[in-house]
PDB file of C-alpha atoms and ligand atoms in Angstrom:
ATOM      1  CA  MET A   1      18.862  25.800 -12.335  1.00 95.00           C
ATOM      2  CA  ASN A   2      16.115  26.460  -9.445  1.00 98.00           C
ATOM      3  CA  ILE A   3      12.552  25.698  -8.893  1.00 98.00           C
ATOM      4  CA  SER A   4      10.762  29.337 -10.311  1.00 98.00           C
ATOM      5  CA  LYS A   5       7.512  30.006 -12.041  1.00 98.00           C
ATOM      6  CA  ASP A   6       7.189  28.430 -15.546  1.00 98.00           C
ATOM      7  CA  THR A   7       9.357  25.359 -14.684  1.00 98.00           C
ATOM      8  CA  VAL A   8       8.275  22.099 -15.421  1.00 98.00           C
ATOM      9  CA  VAL A   9       9.756  20.009 -12.285  1.00 98.00           C
ATOM     10  CA  GLN A  10      10.033  16.694 -11.842  1.00 97.00           C
ATOM     11  CA  PHE A  11       9.627  14.983  -7.945  1.00 98.00           C
ATOM     12  CA  HIS A  12       9.689  11.527  -6.036  1.00 98.00           C
ATOM     13  CA  TYR A  13       8.033  11.489  -2.835  1.00 98.00           C
ATOM     14  CA  THR A  14       6.322   9.314  -0.276  1.00 98.00           C
ATOM     15  CA  LEU A  15       4.150  10.828   1.524  1.00 98.00           C
ATOM     16  CA  LYS A  16       2.916   9.870   5.384  1.00 97.00           C
ATOM     17  CA  ASP A  17       0.306  11.058   7.522  1.00 95.00           C
ATOM     18  CA  ASP A  18       1.764  12.325  10.978  1.00 93.00           C
ATOM     19  CA  LYS A  19       1.215   9.320  12.707  1.00 95.00           C
ATOM     20  CA  GLY A  20       4.383   7.830  10.200  1.00 95.00           C
ATOM     21  CA  GLU A  21       1.420   5.768   8.048  1.00 96.00           C
ATOM     22  CA  LEU A  22       2.301   5.426   4.545  1.00 97.00           C
ATOM     23  CA  ILE A  23      -0.473   7.222   2.186  1.00 94.00           C
ATOM     24  CA  GLU A  24       1.003   7.003  -1.030  1.00 95.00           C
ATOM     25  CA  SER A  25       4.954   7.139  -2.774  1.00 97.00           C
ATOM     26  CA  THR A  26       6.237   7.305  -6.339  1.00 96.00           C
ATOM     27  CA  ALA A  27       9.093   5.072  -5.222  1.00 94.00           C
ATOM     28  CA  GLY A  28       9.517   2.484  -7.914  1.00 94.00           C
ATOM     29  CA  LYS A  29       7.032   4.682 -10.739  1.00 94.00           C
ATOM     30  CA  ASP A  30       7.380   7.291 -12.893  1.00 93.00           C
ATOM     31  CA  PRO A  31       7.793  10.518 -10.731  1.00 95.00           C
ATOM     32  CA  MET A  32       4.837  13.604 -10.234  1.00 95.00           C
ATOM     33  CA  ALA A  33       5.701  16.497 -13.026  1.00 96.00           C
ATOM     34  CA  TYR A  34       3.737  19.563 -12.669  1.00 97.00           C
ATOM     35  CA  LEU A  35       4.038  23.248 -13.785  1.00 97.00           C
ATOM     36  CA  HIS A  36       5.470  25.614 -10.856  1.00 98.00           C
ATOM     37  CA  GLY A  37       3.741  28.615  -9.896  1.00 97.00           C
ATOM     38  CA  HIS A  38      -0.061  27.677 -11.362  1.00 96.00           C
ATOM     39  CA  SER A  39      -1.220  26.167  -8.226  1.00 95.00           C
ATOM     40  CA  ASN A  40      -1.282  22.366 -10.143  1.00 95.00           C
ATOM     41  CA  ILE A  41       0.099  21.342  -6.464  1.00 96.00           C
ATOM     42  CA  ILE A  42      -1.211  22.209  -2.442  1.00 96.00           C
ATOM     43  CA  PRO A  43      -0.017  25.103  -2.006  1.00 97.00           C
ATOM     44  CA  GLY A  44       2.480  23.388   1.045  1.00 98.00           C
ATOM     45  CA  LEU A  45       4.477  21.313  -1.102  1.00 98.00           C
ATOM     46  CA  GLU A  46       5.000  24.414  -3.756  1.00 98.00           C
ATOM     47  CA  LYS A  47       6.193  27.001  -1.638  1.00 98.00           C
ATOM     48  CA  ALA A  48       8.258  23.776  -0.042  1.00 98.00           C
ATOM     49  CA  LEU A  49       9.568  23.319  -3.603  1.00 98.00           C
ATOM     50  CA  GLU A  50      10.541  27.279  -4.680  1.00 98.00           C
ATOM     51  CA  GLY A  51      14.585  27.455  -5.252  1.00 98.00           C
ATOM     52  CA  LYS A  52      15.148  23.737  -4.635  1.00 98.00           C
ATOM     53  CA  ALA A  53      17.643  22.089  -7.008  1.00 98.00           C
ATOM     54  CA  VAL A  54      17.552  18.914  -9.131  1.00 98.00           C
ATOM     55  CA  GLY A  55      18.843  16.285  -6.339  1.00 98.00           C
ATOM     56  CA  ASP A  56      17.599  17.916  -3.549  1.00 98.00           C
ATOM     57  CA  SER A  57      15.817  15.951  -0.644  1.00 98.00           C
ATOM     58  CA  PHE A  58      14.142  17.197   1.811  1.00 98.00           C
ATOM     59  CA  THR A  59      10.870  16.417   4.074  1.00 98.00           C
ATOM     60  CA  VAL A  60       8.468  18.975   4.739  1.00 98.00           C
ATOM     61  CA  THR A  61       5.374  19.046   6.738  1.00 98.00           C
ATOM     62  CA  VAL A  62       2.012  20.543   5.547  1.00 98.00           C
ATOM     63  CA  GLU A  63      -1.278  21.286   7.721  1.00 97.00           C
ATOM     64  CA  PRO A  64      -4.400  20.777   6.292  1.00 96.00           C
ATOM     65  CA  LYS A  65      -4.814  24.770   5.562  1.00 96.00           C
ATOM     66  CA  ASP A  66      -1.892  24.425   3.123  1.00 97.00           C
ATOM     67  CA  GLY A  67      -2.841  20.782   1.853  1.00 96.00           C
ATOM     68  CA  TYR A  68      -6.383  19.589   0.990  1.00 92.00           C
ATOM     69  CA  GLY A  69      -8.487  21.979   3.367  1.00 93.00           C
ATOM     70  CA  PRO A  70     -10.048  20.911   6.693  1.00 94.00           C
ATOM     71  CA  ARG A  71     -13.221  17.926   6.677  1.00 92.00           C
ATOM     72  CA  GLN A  72     -16.322  19.169   5.385  1.00 89.00           C
ATOM     73  CA  GLU A  73     -19.609  17.933   7.539  1.00 88.00           C
ATOM     74  CA  ASN A  74     -22.231  17.795   5.531  1.00 86.00           C
ATOM     75  CA  ALA A  75     -19.862  17.020   2.278  1.00 89.00           C
ATOM     76  CA  MET A  76     -22.637  14.325   1.448  1.00 92.00           C
ATOM     77  CA  GLN A  77     -24.042  14.047  -2.173  1.00 93.00           C
ATOM     78  CA  ARG A  78     -25.842  11.770  -4.560  1.00 95.00           C
ATOM     79  CA  ILE A  79     -24.606  10.948  -8.006  1.00 93.00           C
ATOM     80  CA  SER A  80     -26.040   9.507 -11.129  1.00 94.00           C
ATOM     81  CA  LEU A  81     -23.548   5.871 -11.173  1.00 94.00           C
ATOM     82  CA  LYS A  82     -22.589   6.956 -14.743  1.00 93.00           C
ATOM     83  CA  HIS A  83     -21.143  10.021 -13.384  1.00 93.00           C
ATOM     84  CA  LEU A  84     -18.843   8.183 -11.433  1.00 94.00           C
ATOM     85  CA  GLN A  85     -15.556   7.065 -13.093  1.00 93.00           C
ATOM     86  CA  GLY A  86     -12.429   4.793 -12.329  1.00 91.00           C
ATOM     87  CA  ALA A  87     -14.377   1.424 -11.527  1.00 92.00           C
ATOM     88  CA  ARG A  88     -17.299  -0.391 -13.165  1.00 89.00           C
ATOM     89  CA  LYS A  89     -18.977  -1.866  -9.355  1.00 93.00           C
ATOM     90  CA  TRP A  90     -18.845   0.413  -6.630  1.00 95.00           C
ATOM     91  CA  LYS A  91     -18.399  -0.586  -3.078  1.00 95.00           C
ATOM     92  CA  PRO A  92     -18.738   1.412  -0.025  1.00 95.00           C
ATOM     93  CA  GLY A  93     -15.145   2.628   0.598  1.00 93.00           C
ATOM     94  CA  MET A  94     -13.876   2.742  -3.402  1.00 94.00           C
ATOM     95  CA  MET A  95     -12.178   6.098  -4.303  1.00 91.00           C
ATOM     96  CA  ALA A  96     -14.067   7.496  -7.507  1.00 93.00           C
ATOM     97  CA  PHE A  97     -13.549  10.580  -9.649  1.00 92.00           C
ATOM     98  CA  VAL A  98     -16.250  12.843 -10.635  1.00 91.00           C
ATOM     99  CA  GLU A  99     -15.621  15.798 -13.615  1.00 86.00           C
ATOM    100  CA  THR A 100     -16.584  19.058 -12.394  1.00 81.00           C
ATOM    101  CA  ASP A 101     -16.457  22.762 -13.387  1.00 82.00           C
ATOM    102  CA  LYS A 102     -12.834  22.941 -11.552  1.00 76.00           C
ATOM    103  CA  GLY A 103     -11.525  19.270 -13.436  1.00 80.00           C
ATOM    104  CA  TYR A 104     -11.532  15.457 -11.756  1.00 84.00           C
ATOM    105  CA  ARG A 105     -12.328  15.027  -7.803  1.00 84.00           C
ATOM    106  CA  GLN A 106     -11.928  12.662  -6.420  1.00 86.00           C
ATOM    107  CA  VAL A 107     -14.615  11.240  -3.788  1.00 90.00           C
ATOM    108  CA  THR A 108     -15.362   8.097  -1.420  1.00 92.00           C
ATOM    109  CA  VAL A 109     -18.474   5.965  -2.637  1.00 95.00           C
ATOM    110  CA  VAL A 110     -20.337   5.808   0.676  1.00 94.00           C
ATOM    111  CA  LYS A 111     -23.828   4.339   0.051  1.00 96.00           C
ATOM    112  CA  VAL A 112     -24.428   2.342  -3.590  1.00 97.00           C
ATOM    113  CA  GLY A 113     -27.810   2.485  -5.466  1.00 96.00           C
ATOM    114  CA  LYS A 114     -29.182   1.385  -8.306  1.00 94.00           C
ATOM    115  CA  PHE A 115     -29.074   4.341 -10.175  1.00 95.00           C
ATOM    116  CA  ASN A 116     -27.424   6.338  -7.857  1.00 96.00           C
ATOM    117  CA  ALA A 117     -24.271   6.653  -5.031  1.00 96.00           C
ATOM    118  CA  ASP A 118     -23.734   8.867  -2.514  1.00 96.00           C
ATOM    119  CA  VAL A 119     -20.449   9.911  -1.955  1.00 95.00           C
ATOM    120  CA  ASP A 120     -18.574  11.910   0.555  1.00 94.00           C
ATOM    121  CA  THR A 121     -17.010  14.821  -1.643  1.00 90.00           C
ATOM    122  CA  ASN A 122     -14.080  15.460   0.844  1.00 91.00           C
ATOM    123  CA  HIS A 123     -10.816  14.678  -0.346  1.00 86.00           C
ATOM    124  CA  PRO A 124      -9.407  11.804   1.097  1.00 84.00           C
ATOM    125  CA  LEU A 125      -6.644  13.591   2.537  1.00 91.00           C
ATOM    126  CA  ALA A 126      -8.913  16.781   3.691  1.00 92.00           C
ATOM    127  CA  GLY A 127      -8.258  17.764   7.598  1.00 94.00           C
ATOM    128  CA  LYS A 128      -4.821  15.090   7.689  1.00 95.00           C
ATOM    129  CA  THR A 129      -1.620  16.591   8.423  1.00 97.00           C
ATOM    130  CA  LEU A 130       0.917  15.185   5.475  1.00 98.00           C
ATOM    131  CA  VAL A 131       4.495  14.692   5.879  1.00 98.00           C
ATOM    132  CA  PHE A 132       6.154  14.647   2.323  1.00 98.00           C
ATOM    133  CA  ASP A 133       9.793  13.123   1.546  1.00 98.00           C
ATOM    134  CA  ILE A 134      10.739  14.915  -1.395  1.00 98.00           C
ATOM    135  CA  GLN A 135      13.397  14.308  -3.856  1.00 98.00           C
ATOM    136  CA  VAL A 136      13.543  16.683  -6.912  1.00 98.00           C
ATOM    137  CA  ALA A 137      14.185  14.772 -10.051  1.00 97.00           C
ATOM    138  CA  ASP A 138      14.217  17.077 -12.851  1.00 97.00           C
ATOM    139  CA  ILE A 139      13.707  20.911 -13.594  1.00 98.00           C
ATOM    140  CA  ARG A 140      13.527  22.184 -17.117  1.00 97.00           C
ATOM    141  CA  GLU A 141      11.717  25.524 -18.313  1.00 97.00           C
ATOM    142  CA  ALA A 142       7.941  24.536 -19.084  1.00 97.00           C
ATOM    143  CA  SER A 143       7.399  25.100 -23.272  1.00 97.00           C
ATOM    144  CA  ALA A 144       4.628  27.707 -24.360  1.00 97.00           C
ATOM    145  CA  GLU A 145       2.031  25.034 -24.619  1.00 96.00           C
ATOM    146  CA  GLU A 146       2.327  24.479 -20.873  1.00 97.00           C
ATOM    147  CA  LYS A 147       2.302  27.670 -20.159  1.00 96.00           C
ATOM    148  CA  SER A 148      -0.540  28.146 -22.078  1.00 96.00           C
ATOM    149  CA  HIS A 149      -2.292  25.196 -20.889  1.00 95.00           C
ATOM    150  CA  GLY A 150      -1.459  25.774 -17.085  1.00 96.00           C
ATOM    151  CA  HIS A 151       0.256  22.109 -16.507  1.00 96.00           C
ATOM    152  CA  ALA A 152       2.999  20.031 -17.425  1.00 96.00           C
ATOM    153  CA  HIS A 153       3.070  17.601 -20.449  1.00 95.00           C
ATOM    154  CA  GLY A 154       5.117  14.352 -21.187  1.00 89.00           C
ATOM    155  CA  VAL A 155       6.445  11.604 -18.050  1.00 84.00           C
ATOM    156  CA  GLY A 156       3.868  12.352 -14.718  1.00 84.00           C
ATOM    157  CA  GLY A 157       2.538  15.106 -16.373  1.00 88.00           C
ATOM    158  CA  HIS A 158      -0.863  15.554 -19.005  1.00 87.00           C
ATOM    159  CA  HIS A 159      -1.308  13.326 -21.728  1.00 85.00           C
ATOM    160  CA  HIS A 160      -3.608  14.544 -24.423  1.00 85.00           C
TER     161      HIS A 160
HETATM  162 ZN1  LIG B 201      -1.922  20.598 -22.096  1.00 63.61          ZN
END
């Protein structure tokens, strides 16, 4: 079976920037799971996974335009502390999640006040060229429920 639209794919990855600095990895953790063909993952990665089979491993370099986009200047926003999720006490430099109409968005805390925080809404990986080492761990047909939700359930996917 090969990766195509409406398959649920599990894969391990190690992500480095173009200078070889480690950013994140699933080594020793559950693989990442996603529903192929539904823009669950960045376009450059989804395109590279198309047609691959279980056991395939490869390296793909993703430019910002196929990744998290360019960094935007003036991406600062003031947000009420009660809308920041991921920690109880906030300090500059910490990552937070904010719920938006497009789902959860990762932001970086820049300044913390008594009731509000200034956050940079650029994705932390915006503007970066990303180098992924990928290993495909599992491929299966998506369930009807997963297709209607537009995401994968189970290990590495959504739980609800
Ligand atoms: Zn769901």
